[in-house]
Tab-separated table of C-alpha atoms and ligand atoms in Angstrom:
chain	number	residue	atom	x	y	z
R	1	UNK	CA	122.048	51.333	101.670
R	2	UNK	CA	119.011	51.958	103.869
R	3	UNK	CA	120.719	50.331	106.856
R	4	UNK	CA	123.828	52.504	106.445
R	5	UNK	CA	121.680	55.627	106.280
R	6	UNK	CA	119.660	54.566	109.312
R	7	UNK	CA	122.878	54.247	111.290
R	8	UNK	CA	123.635	57.841	110.320
R	9	UNK	CA	120.317	59.354	111.311
R	10	UNK	CA	119.202	57.228	114.270
R	11	UNK	CA	121.697	58.507	116.883
R	12	UNK	CA	120.127	61.985	116.616
R	13	UNK	CA	116.527	60.818	116.259
R	14	UNK	CA	116.151	61.804	112.585
R	15	UNK	CA	115.049	58.408	111.234
R	16	UNK	CA	111.771	59.881	109.902
R	17	UNK	CA	113.899	61.066	106.973
R	18	UNK	CA	113.792	57.483	105.680
R	19	UNK	CA	110.048	57.096	106.283
R	20	UNK	CA	109.253	57.032	102.547
R	21	UNK	CA	112.412	55.197	101.448
R	22	UNK	CA	110.666	52.057	100.196
R	23	UNK	CA	108.374	54.113	97.944
R	24	UNK	CA	111.233	55.934	96.157
R	25	UNK	CA	112.680	54.894	92.786
R	26	UNK	CA	116.405	54.315	92.332
R	27	UNK	CA	117.309	57.887	91.348
R	28	UNK	CA	115.326	59.392	94.203
R	29	UNK	CA	116.983	56.978	96.634
R	30	UNK	CA	120.451	58.001	95.434
R	31	UNK	CA	119.633	61.674	95.678
R	32	UNK	CA	118.160	61.356	99.196
R	33	UNK	CA	121.142	59.273	100.289
R	34	UNK	CA	123.540	61.950	99.002
R	35	UNK	CA	121.637	64.652	100.886
R	36	UNK	CA	121.598	62.668	104.138
R	37	UNK	CA	125.303	61.921	103.813
R	38	UNK	CA	126.093	65.610	103.360
R	39	UNK	CA	124.389	66.638	106.629
R	40	UNK	CA	126.314	66.867	109.889
R	41	UNK	CA	123.558	65.631	112.221
R	42	UNK	CA	125.719	66.015	115.326
R	43	UNK	CA	126.131	69.694	114.425
R	44	UNK	CA	122.353	70.121	114.067
R	45	UNK	CA	121.877	68.494	117.457
R	46	UNK	CA	124.465	70.809	118.992
R	47	UNK	CA	122.868	73.889	117.433
R	48	UNK	CA	119.476	72.870	118.765
R	49	UNK	CA	120.805	72.272	122.248
R	50	UNK	CA	122.509	75.669	122.230
R	51	UNK	CA	119.065	77.217	121.787
R	52	UNK	CA	118.811	77.725	125.549
R	53	UNK	CA	122.125	79.544	125.798
R	54	UNK	CA	121.507	81.759	122.756
R	55	UNK	CA	123.181	85.180	122.690
R	56	UNK	CA	121.540	87.774	124.920
R	57	UNK	CA	121.470	90.721	122.526
R	58	UNK	CA	120.256	93.242	125.080
R	59	UNK	CA	123.301	92.526	127.279
R	60	UNK	CA	125.602	92.911	124.284
R	61	UNK	CA	123.787	96.043	123.117
R	62	UNK	CA	124.239	97.634	126.545
R	63	UNK	CA	128.000	97.127	126.258
R	64	UNK	CA	128.166	98.295	122.648
R	65	UNK	CA	129.923	101.536	121.783
R	66	UNK	CA	130.454	103.268	118.487
R	67	UNK	CA	133.525	101.775	116.800
R	68	UNK	CA	136.791	103.607	116.116
R	69	UNK	CA	136.336	104.748	112.518
R	70	UNK	CA	137.679	106.924	109.750
R	71	UNK	CA	134.780	109.369	109.595
R	72	UNK	CA	133.702	111.602	106.737
R	73	UNK	CA	134.376	115.280	107.233
R	74	UNK	CA	136.879	114.692	110.036
R	75	UNK	CA	140.555	115.290	109.544
R	76	UNK	CA	142.216	111.922	110.009
R	77	UNK	CA	145.704	110.684	109.642
R	78	UNK	CA	148.364	109.956	109.180
R	79	UNK	CA	147.833	108.405	106.734
R	80	UNK	CA	145.991	111.120	104.863
R	81	UNK	CA	143.237	110.188	102.423
R	82	UNK	CA	145.654	111.035	99.599
R	83	UNK	CA	148.282	108.644	100.939
R	84	UNK	CA	145.655	105.931	101.470
R	85	UNK	CA	144.352	106.332	97.933
R	86	UNK	CA	147.864	106.113	96.517
R	87	UNK	CA	148.536	102.973	98.589
R	88	UNK	CA	145.288	101.414	97.347
R	89	UNK	CA	146.199	102.172	93.728
R	90	UNK	CA	149.598	100.598	94.299
R	91	UNK	CA	148.038	97.392	95.673
R	92	UNK	CA	145.714	97.239	92.680
R	93	UNK	CA	148.547	97.845	90.222
R	94	UNK	CA	150.638	95.102	91.780
R	95	UNK	CA	147.960	92.468	91.051
R	96	UNK	CA	147.428	91.620	94.713
R	97	UNK	CA	143.670	92.284	94.715
R	98	UNK	CA	140.818	89.865	93.995
R	99	UNK	CA	137.075	90.460	94.306
R	100	UNK	CA	134.424	88.207	95.790
R	101	UNK	CA	130.762	88.733	95.015
R	102	UNK	CA	128.191	86.874	97.120
R	103	UNK	CA	125.135	86.045	95.064
R	104	UNK	CA	123.676	82.950	96.647
R	105	UNK	CA	120.594	84.616	98.149
R	106	UNK	CA	117.223	83.658	96.722
R	107	UNK	CA	116.019	87.260	96.397
R	108	UNK	CA	112.529	86.274	97.521
R	109	UNK	CA	111.620	89.812	98.611
R	110	UNK	CA	112.403	91.271	95.163
R	111	UNK	CA	110.122	88.774	93.421
R	112	UNK	CA	112.493	88.390	90.411
R	113	UNK	CA	112.415	84.728	89.292
R	114	UNK	CA	116.132	84.526	88.382
R	115	UNK	CA	119.423	85.101	90.198
R	116	UNK	CA	119.375	88.725	91.368
R	117	UNK	CA	122.552	89.509	89.439
R	118	UNK	CA	120.597	89.009	86.198
R	119	UNK	CA	118.191	91.812	87.116
R	120	UNK	CA	118.195	94.420	84.294
R	121	UNK	CA	119.170	97.542	86.155
R	122	UNK	CA	121.154	100.197	84.208
R	123	UNK	CA	118.995	103.357	84.304
R	124	UNK	CA	119.631	104.052	80.586
R	125	UNK	CA	121.502	100.953	79.421
R	126	UNK	CA	119.429	98.285	81.168
R	127	UNK	CA	122.730	96.537	82.003
R	128	UNK	CA	122.215	93.731	84.509
R	129	UNK	CA	123.551	93.988	88.058
R	130	UNK	CA	126.246	91.441	87.137
R	131	UNK	CA	127.294	93.742	84.272
R	132	UNK	CA	127.347	96.786	86.543
R	133	UNK	CA	129.984	95.050	88.699
R	134	UNK	CA	132.016	93.278	85.995
R	135	UNK	CA	132.220	96.500	83.938
R	136	UNK	CA	133.872	98.168	86.948
R	137	UNK	CA	136.378	95.326	87.280
R	138	UNK	CA	137.223	95.527	83.582
R	139	UNK	CA	137.687	99.311	83.716
R	140	UNK	CA	139.910	99.002	86.802
R	141	UNK	CA	141.846	96.301	84.962
R	142	UNK	CA	142.542	98.718	82.085
R	143	UNK	CA	143.422	101.531	84.455
R	144	UNK	CA	145.905	99.492	86.491
R	145	UNK	CA	146.990	97.071	83.776
R	146	UNK	CA	145.906	93.962	85.709
R	147	UNK	CA	143.290	91.246	85.491
R	148	UNK	CA	141.393	91.335	88.778
R	149	UNK	CA	140.030	87.819	89.456
R	150	UNK	CA	136.344	87.596	90.329
R	151	UNK	CA	135.174	84.880	92.729
R	152	UNK	CA	131.417	84.644	92.405
R	153	UNK	CA	129.506	82.708	95.053
R	154	UNK	CA	126.221	81.073	94.093
R	155	UNK	CA	123.953	78.636	95.936
R	156	UNK	CA	122.208	75.522	94.587
R	157	UNK	CA	119.220	77.799	93.857
R	158	UNK	CA	121.210	80.239	91.699
R	159	UNK	CA	124.192	78.222	90.471
R	160	UNK	CA	123.188	76.687	87.124
R	161	UNK	CA	121.396	79.766	85.845
R	162	UNK	CA	124.318	81.993	86.832
R	163	UNK	CA	126.830	79.719	85.078
R	164	UNK	CA	124.619	79.579	81.943
R	165	UNK	CA	124.235	83.358	81.956
R	166	UNK	CA	127.988	83.985	82.097
R	167	UNK	CA	128.644	81.318	79.438
R	168	UNK	CA	125.987	82.684	77.096
R	169	UNK	CA	127.390	86.201	77.466
R	170	UNK	CA	131.121	85.554	76.974
R	171	UNK	CA	131.689	85.886	80.719
R	172	UNK	CA	130.710	89.564	80.271
R	173	UNK	CA	134.225	90.201	78.962
R	174	UNK	CA	136.192	88.539	81.762
R	175	UNK	CA	139.001	86.185	80.725
R	176	UNK	CA	138.344	82.480	81.346
R	177	UNK	CA	140.937	82.321	84.130
R	178	UNK	CA	139.595	85.511	85.692
R	179	UNK	CA	136.135	84.180	86.602
R	180	UNK	CA	135.661	81.568	89.326
R	181	UNK	CA	132.036	80.650	90.027
R	182	UNK	CA	131.672	78.499	93.127
R	183	UNK	CA	128.650	77.176	94.991
R	184	UNK	CA	128.105	77.600	98.729
R	185	UNK	CA	126.870	74.819	100.999
R	186	UNK	CA	123.427	74.201	102.436
R	187	UNK	CA	121.901	73.505	105.825
R	188	UNK	CA	118.675	71.657	106.542
R	189	UNK	CA	115.728	73.489	108.065
R	190	UNK	CA	114.292	71.885	111.186
R	191	UNK	CA	110.837	71.891	112.732
R	192	UNK	CA	110.666	74.680	115.302
R	193	UNK	CA	108.816	72.571	117.884
R	194	UNK	CA	110.417	69.146	117.521
R	195	UNK	CA	113.879	69.809	116.078
R	196	UNK	CA	113.193	67.220	113.348
R	197	UNK	CA	114.785	67.955	109.970
R	198	UNK	CA	111.988	68.925	107.562
R	199	UNK	CA	111.336	67.046	104.330
R	200	UNK	CA	110.572	69.119	101.222
R	201	UNK	CA	109.070	65.960	99.704
R	202	UNK	CA	109.397	62.217	100.203
R	203	UNK	CA	112.876	62.106	98.735
R	204	UNK	CA	114.273	65.548	99.609
R	205	UNK	CA	115.349	67.376	102.722
R	206	UNK	CA	114.285	71.014	103.096
R	207	UNK	CA	117.719	72.536	102.431
R	208	UNK	CA	118.649	76.197	102.131
R	209	UNK	CA	121.900	78.118	101.627
R	210	UNK	CA	124.114	78.255	104.713
R	211	UNK	CA	124.392	82.065	104.731
R	212	UNK	CA	127.043	84.277	103.137
R	213	UNK	CA	129.393	83.083	105.866
R	214	UNK	CA	129.360	79.799	103.930
R	215	UNK	CA	131.808	81.611	101.656
R	216	UNK	CA	134.693	80.760	103.949
R	217	UNK	CA	134.243	76.973	103.756
R	218	UNK	CA	133.292	77.102	100.069
R	219	UNK	CA	136.406	79.132	99.131
R	220	UNK	CA	138.554	76.819	101.174
R	221	UNK	CA	136.999	73.509	100.048
R	222	UNK	CA	137.151	74.607	96.411
R	223	UNK	CA	140.902	75.310	96.820
R	224	UNK	CA	140.286	78.960	95.853
R	225	UNK	CA	142.216	80.309	98.844
R	226	UNK	CA	145.168	78.175	97.781
R	227	UNK	CA	144.863	79.475	94.222
R	228	UNK	CA	144.818	83.066	95.501
R	229	UNK	CA	147.994	82.437	97.480
R	230	UNK	CA	149.653	80.860	94.458
R	231	UNK	CA	148.684	83.835	92.281
R	232	UNK	CA	149.943	86.388	94.801
R	233	UNK	CA	146.429	87.664	95.589
R	234	UNK	CA	146.589	88.601	99.266
R	235	UNK	CA	143.732	91.106	99.479
R	236	UNK	CA	140.088	90.271	98.791
R	237	UNK	CA	137.394	92.892	98.196
R	238	UNK	CA	133.947	91.551	99.241
R	239	UNK	CA	130.557	92.874	98.123
R	240	UNK	CA	126.889	91.865	97.732
R	241	UNK	CA	124.900	91.417	94.549
R	242	UNK	CA	122.149	93.836	95.568
R	243	UNK	CA	124.029	97.156	95.722
R	244	UNK	CA	124.583	98.690	92.260
R	245	UNK	CA	126.270	101.745	93.789
R	246	UNK	CA	129.124	99.732	95.305
R	247	UNK	CA	132.516	101.175	94.472
R	248	UNK	CA	134.124	97.832	93.555
R	249	UNK	CA	137.744	97.596	94.761
R	250	UNK	CA	137.592	101.127	96.179
R	251	UNK	CA	141.266	102.235	96.247
R	252	UNK	CA	140.695	104.369	99.344
R	253	UNK	CA	139.393	101.436	101.425
R	254	UNK	CA	142.088	99.131	100.017
R	255	UNK	CA	144.717	101.734	100.893
R	256	UNK	CA	143.593	102.331	104.483
R	257	UNK	CA	143.320	98.547	104.923
R	258	UNK	CA	146.857	97.986	103.669
R	259	UNK	CA	148.524	100.827	105.539
R	260	UNK	CA	146.852	99.778	108.818
R	261	UNK	CA	147.868	96.134	108.217
R	262	UNK	CA	144.238	95.342	108.880
R	263	UNK	CA	143.019	91.752	108.611
R	264	UNK	CA	139.438	92.803	107.891
R	265	UNK	CA	138.156	96.252	106.987
R	266	UNK	CA	134.620	97.386	106.461
R	267	UNK	CA	132.847	100.306	104.844
R	268	UNK	CA	129.942	101.808	106.774
R	269	UNK	CA	127.361	104.545	106.377
R	270	UNK	CA	125.957	106.748	109.105
R	271	UNK	CA	122.524	105.243	109.703
R	272	UNK	CA	119.848	107.644	108.518
R	273	UNK	CA	117.316	106.519	111.114
R	274	UNK	CA	117.367	104.173	114.104
R	275	UNK	CA	115.528	101.228	112.573
R	276	UNK	CA	117.331	101.300	109.182
R	277	UNK	CA	117.726	97.678	108.030
R	278	UNK	CA	121.502	97.545	108.135
R	279	UNK	CA	123.694	95.713	110.624
R	280	UNK	CA	125.150	97.841	113.434
R	281	UNK	CA	128.935	98.056	113.459
R	282	UNK	CA	129.939	98.483	117.098
R	283	UNK	CA	132.837	97.998	119.495
R	284	UNK	CA	132.348	95.653	122.459
R	285	UNK	CA	135.202	95.242	124.934
R	286	UNK	CA	137.517	96.750	122.347
R	287	UNK	CA	136.504	94.351	119.561
R	288	UNK	CA	134.743	95.498	116.413
R	289	UNK	CA	131.687	93.408	115.552
R	290	UNK	CA	128.300	93.660	113.890
R	291	UNK	CA	124.935	93.272	115.569
R	292	UNK	CA	122.335	92.555	112.894
R	293	UNK	CA	119.425	95.000	112.743
R	294	UNK	CA	116.967	92.274	113.649
R	295	UNK	CA	118.945	91.463	116.831
R	296	UNK	CA	119.510	94.987	118.191
R	297	UNK	CA	116.785	95.901	120.705
R	298	UNK	CA	114.851	98.989	119.468
R	299	UNK	CA	115.678	100.987	122.636
R	300	UNK	CA	119.399	100.496	122.002
R	301	UNK	CA	119.014	101.440	118.340
R	302	UNK	CA	117.164	104.626	119.234
R	303	UNK	CA	119.674	105.962	121.816
R	304	UNK	CA	121.140	109.327	120.854
R	305	UNK	CA	124.186	111.383	121.774
R	306	UNK	CA	123.781	114.861	123.314
R	307	UNK	CA	123.896	116.402	119.800
R	308	UNK	CA	120.984	114.236	118.628
R	309	UNK	CA	123.016	111.839	116.452
R	310	UNK	CA	122.557	108.088	116.905
R	311	UNK	CA	124.860	106.571	119.514
R	312	UNK	CA	125.254	103.396	117.449
R	313	UNK	CA	125.568	105.230	114.156
R	314	UNK	CA	127.618	102.894	111.962
R	315	UNK	CA	125.554	100.904	109.458
R	316	UNK	CA	126.929	97.829	107.696
R	317	UNK	CA	126.683	98.009	103.896
R	318	UNK	CA	128.402	94.626	103.501
R	319	UNK	CA	131.483	95.956	101.762
R	320	UNK	CA	134.571	94.403	103.335
R	321	UNK	CA	138.232	93.855	102.585
R	322	UNK	CA	139.917	90.682	103.855
R	323	UNK	CA	143.527	89.764	104.126
R	324	UNK	CA	143.766	86.363	102.408
R	325	UNK	CA	146.148	84.905	105.064
R	326	UNK	CA	143.506	85.835	107.674
R	327	UNK	CA	140.844	83.958	105.673
R	328	UNK	CA	143.174	80.948	105.357
R	329	UNK	CA	143.746	80.887	109.124
R	330	UNK	CA	140.035	81.303	109.871
R	331	UNK	CA	139.120	78.502	107.450
R	332	UNK	CA	141.297	76.116	109.446
R	333	UNK	CA	139.133	76.660	112.538
R	334	UNK	CA	135.998	74.613	111.910
R	335	UNK	CA	133.692	76.779	113.977
R	336	UNK	CA	135.268	80.183	113.419
R	337	UNK	CA	131.839	81.422	112.354
R	338	UNK	CA	128.842	80.765	114.601
R	339	UNK	CA	125.438	79.848	113.189
R	340	UNK	CA	122.558	82.282	113.528
R	341	UNK	CA	119.028	80.981	113.812
R	342	UNK	CA	116.213	82.402	111.702
R	343	UNK	CA	112.585	81.445	112.193
R	344	UNK	CA	111.016	81.117	108.747
R	345	UNK	CA	108.002	79.647	106.990
R	346	UNK	CA	109.248	76.461	105.394
R	347	UNK	CA	107.010	74.504	103.012
R	348	UNK	CA	107.336	70.787	103.815
R	349	UNK	CA	105.460	67.489	104.013
R	350	UNK	CA	104.076	65.784	107.120
R	351	UNK	CA	104.403	62.123	108.117
R	352	UNK	CA	101.515	61.246	105.745
R	353	UNK	CA	103.372	62.879	102.827
R	354	UNK	CA	100.788	65.659	102.730
R	355	UNK	CA	102.081	69.084	101.721
R	356	UNK	CA	101.999	71.531	104.609
R	357	UNK	CA	101.685	75.225	103.721
R	358	UNK	CA	102.527	76.730	107.094
R	359	UNK	CA	100.637	79.807	108.239
R	360	UNK	CA	103.398	80.807	110.657
R	361	UNK	CA	107.135	80.479	111.075
R	362	UNK	CA	107.259	76.697	111.504
R	363	UNK	CA	110.915	76.156	110.688
R	364	UNK	CA	114.354	77.115	111.927
R	365	UNK	CA	117.069	77.862	109.367
R	366	UNK	CA	120.749	78.085	110.275
R	367	UNK	CA	122.996	80.636	108.600
R	368	UNK	CA	126.546	81.858	109.020
R	369	UNK	CA	127.344	85.554	108.528
R	370	UNK	CA	130.727	86.476	107.082
R	371	UNK	CA	130.873	89.620	109.198
R	372	UNK	CA	131.304	87.477	112.322
R	373	UNK	CA	134.967	87.292	111.308
R	374	UNK	CA	135.377	90.932	112.421
R	375	UNK	CA	135.950	90.211	116.137
R	376	UNK	CA	138.523	87.566	115.192
R	377	UNK	CA	140.601	90.032	113.183
R	378	UNK	CA	143.716	91.292	114.981
R	379	UNK	CA	143.309	94.646	113.303
R	380	UNK	CA	139.863	95.644	112.052
R	381	UNK	CA	139.342	98.944	110.311
R	382	UNK	CA	136.092	100.858	109.815
R	383	UNK	CA	135.725	103.558	107.148
R	384	UNK	CA	132.657	105.713	106.592
R	385	UNK	CA	131.297	106.519	103.130
R	386	UNK	CA	128.408	108.714	102.106
R	387	UNK	CA	125.440	106.515	101.138
R	388	UNK	CA	124.703	108.748	98.143
R	389	UNK	CA	128.065	107.662	96.721
R	390	UNK	CA	128.073	103.992	97.668
R	391	UNK	CA	124.852	102.407	98.903
R	392	UNK	CA	121.485	101.853	97.250
R	393	UNK	CA	120.423	98.276	97.947
R	394	UNK	CA	117.765	96.508	95.910
R	395	UNK	CA	115.804	94.286	98.256
R	396	UNK	CA	112.086	94.855	97.686
R	397	UNK	CA	109.663	94.657	94.780
R	398	UNK	CA	107.943	97.645	93.121
R	399	UNK	CA	105.593	99.577	95.356
R	400	UNK	CA	107.638	99.205	98.532
R	401	UNK	CA	108.653	102.407	100.276
R	402	UNK	CA	112.317	101.442	100.650
R	403	UNK	CA	115.166	99.615	98.927
R	404	UNK	CA	113.514	99.168	95.520
R	405	UNK	CA	115.109	98.987	92.066
R	406	UNK	CA	113.462	102.308	91.185
R	407	UNK	CA	115.053	104.079	94.155
R	408	UNK	CA	118.443	102.504	93.376
R	409	UNK	CA	118.105	103.603	89.752
R	410	UNK	CA	117.336	107.177	90.846
R	411	UNK	CA	120.319	107.097	93.221
R	412	UNK	CA	122.581	106.000	90.335
R	413	UNK	CA	121.255	108.731	88.023
R	414	UNK	CA	121.671	111.329	90.795
R	415	UNK	CA	125.267	110.266	91.424
R	416	UNK	CA	126.233	110.356	87.741
R	417	UNK	CA	124.417	113.682	87.236
R	418	UNK	CA	126.411	115.112	90.166
R	419	UNK	CA	129.698	113.960	88.581
R	420	UNK	CA	128.679	115.597	85.284
R	421	UNK	CA	127.506	118.849	86.853
R	422	UNK	CA	130.738	119.090	88.870
R	423	UNK	CA	132.550	118.937	85.509
R	424	UNK	CA	130.468	121.831	84.156
R	425	UNK	CA	127.853	119.842	82.202
R	426	UNK	CA	124.259	121.069	82.251
R	427	UNK	CA	121.904	118.220	83.110
R	428	UNK	CA	118.164	118.868	83.192
R	429	UNK	CA	116.564	117.867	86.497
R	430	UNK	CA	115.365	114.258	86.507
R	431	UNK	CA	117.024	113.473	83.161
R	432	UNK	CA	118.232	109.836	83.035
R	433	UNK	CA	122.010	109.785	82.621
R	434	UNK	CA	124.341	106.842	83.131
R	435	UNK	CA	128.101	106.573	83.010
R	436	UNK	CA	129.654	103.264	82.007
R	437	UNK	CA	132.923	102.550	83.884
R	438	UNK	CA	134.786	102.448	80.538
R	439	UNK	CA	134.033	106.185	80.323
R	440	UNK	CA	134.780	107.101	83.946
R	441	UNK	CA	134.903	105.544	87.381
R	442	UNK	CA	134.790	108.786	89.356
R	443	UNK	CA	133.915	112.469	89.265
R	444	UNK	CA	137.594	113.282	88.672
R	445	UNK	CA	137.720	111.036	85.598
R	446	UNK	CA	134.531	112.615	84.213
R	447	UNK	CA	136.114	116.065	84.616
R	448	UNK	CA	139.169	114.959	82.615
R	449	UNK	CA	137.109	113.579	79.753
R	450	UNK	CA	133.829	115.366	79.263
R	451	UNK	CA	133.347	118.068	76.589
R	452	UNK	CA	133.269	121.426	78.371
R	453	UNK	CA	129.950	123.257	78.092
R	454	UNK	CA	128.001	120.113	77.188
R	455	UNK	CA	124.264	120.560	77.608
R	456	UNK	CA	122.134	117.442	78.073
R	457	UNK	CA	118.434	117.449	77.346
R	458	UNK	CA	117.862	113.790	76.417
R	459	UNK	CA	118.626	110.555	78.273
R	460	UNK	CA	122.357	110.004	77.788
R	461	UNK	CA	124.664	107.032	78.234
R	462	UNK	CA	128.395	107.805	78.488
R	463	UNK	CA	130.375	104.834	77.212
R	464	UNK	CA	133.982	104.313	76.062
R	465	UNK	CA	135.155	107.618	74.643
R	466	UNK	CA	131.887	109.391	74.139
R	467	UNK	CA	128.195	109.745	74.827
R	468	UNK	CA	125.132	108.330	73.084
I	1	LIG	C1	122.393	92.375	104.703
I	1	LIG	C2	123.155	92.492	106.011
I	1	LIG	C3	122.797	93.789	106.709
I	1	LIG	C4	123.061	94.962	105.802
I	1	LIG	C5	122.348	94.767	104.481
I	1	LIG	C6	122.792	95.847	103.503
I	1	LIG	C7	123.427	90.215	106.762
I	1	LIG	C8	123.008	89.143	107.690
I	1	LIG	N1	122.791	91.365	106.853
I	1	LIG	O1	121.021	92.259	105.046
I	1	LIG	O2	123.568	93.930	107.891
I	1	LIG	O3	124.405	95.109	105.618
I	1	LIG	O4	122.655	93.498	103.871
I	1	LIG	O5	122.204	95.710	102.273
I	1	LIG	O6	124.355	90.075	105.989
I	1	LIG	N2	123.726	85.679	100.394
I	1	LIG	C9	124.397	84.567	99.931
I	1	LIG	N3	124.127	83.370	100.517
I	1	LIG	C10	123.250	83.230	101.541
I	1	LIG	C11	122.569	84.373	102.011
I	1	LIG	C12	122.821	85.589	101.417
I	1	LIG	O7	125.200	84.648	99.005
I	1	LIG	O8	123.080	82.106	102.032
I	1	LIG	C13	124.016	86.973	99.763
I	1	LIG	C14	122.831	87.526	99.001
I	1	LIG	O9	122.834	87.057	97.671
I	1	LIG	C15	123.111	89.010	99.101
I	1	LIG	C16	123.769	89.161	100.476
I	1	LIG	O10	124.290	87.900	100.797
I	1	LIG	O11	124.062	89.415	98.136
I	1	LIG	C17	122.843	89.707	101.580
I	1	LIG	O12	121.833	88.816	101.844
I	1	LIG	P1	120.416	89.254	102.403
I	1	LIG	O13	119.670	89.966	101.339
I	1	LIG	O14	119.806	88.062	102.994
I	1	LIG	O15	120.798	90.262	103.569
I	1	LIG	P2	119.936	91.412	104.239
I	1	LIG	O16	119.312	92.280	103.248
I	1	LIG	O17	119.025	90.834	105.241
């Protein structure tokens, strides 16, 4: 077996990966062999050689313009928002919509030692993030008399615990054939100086998830795209595990997407400040694309229009809608999505099998971003939402100034309090209130249901037909 593996690694100079082979027991040998066989070493070599010709972001940023978009507060149409909403409801009712939730990230910044979706979040209920999303899907299912399938992407780091969690909790109410948990692929990290693949220990490569763009290959390899086609699901709503305010399967976005015959649509917010950590949705040579916040030069981010608003205003909140045929076509092109390079600290061993705890960014990780499909889409549509209605990401642990669970919880309470007040309910300032999707999914639904003249003075959870 060693000889076969050597033939695999030698052509690209990675034979150090077998340096401890003779010291490994049988199981460790099999596991290392499987890892080595899963790596495309020619691809790694190509990615490393492309280092010299890496994208020049300042050139791209200079060409970037704000994208054509359906903006808030501007009269757009046709179609009108009403027509778009009706079209979105029709697509939902006809069973053509599926949802995909990407939850393969390791959530290192949050410091929660489980998959992020298991984070107890509900401001009153303590529902987990997974529940926050599944409860919306179930409520939409009742409203439109459909079972919306959920495709949930994990990574090797989050897979088993996520599967166990859903099994132990009756799939949170989803039917067995409605939940599809699939695992994304991995890529090895390489040494920044030498390009050698790093070893996590004698018998293991330093592997990490291949980015949320890995969703395309994972959906395709797992035959999920085929299954969607067979089930008549031609529209896929995409969202991230860290945004409890996401309006899952938003009919308005689905409707605009459908009426425009868009292949990929995306929801954006107007960036609140230049260095906000959201990707920048821009148009370059007539194509919509996203420049990640870490790639956009600060001078370009800070440029303003004459009225003081940001020139590149559109912030990516990672809420997209895909046409399934477009995903199928893209999956057939092996390199439809480029790899991005990230310099990271990667714990590893050296050639003496000593553990190295790097003090700097010693490793290069390769990740694909799903939003790089935007420039490939024949029609791409951009729709603005107000962040107070749709975006409160949880990224950082307690004590951080931005993007914490506490801030997201306050944003959720504020949103639900606004819905209640608009329906004539008195809600004391700062009072925790939470609305479960089985009670209402929108301000309009609250207004239809809530008892007129209700006065709230204690934390209240609206669920099913009433409040508790
Ligand atoms: C992401 C976007 C950024 C902005 C921001 C909004 C990218 C590269 N950047 O930034 O533009 O929209 O979100 O909140 O997308 N994930 C996987 N597998 C992976 C890596 C990530 O499933 O291999 C998931 C992860 O679980 C999470 C999402 O993708 O749901 C975003 O990942 P992140 O936290 O690394 O992205 P972030 O905050 O840098």
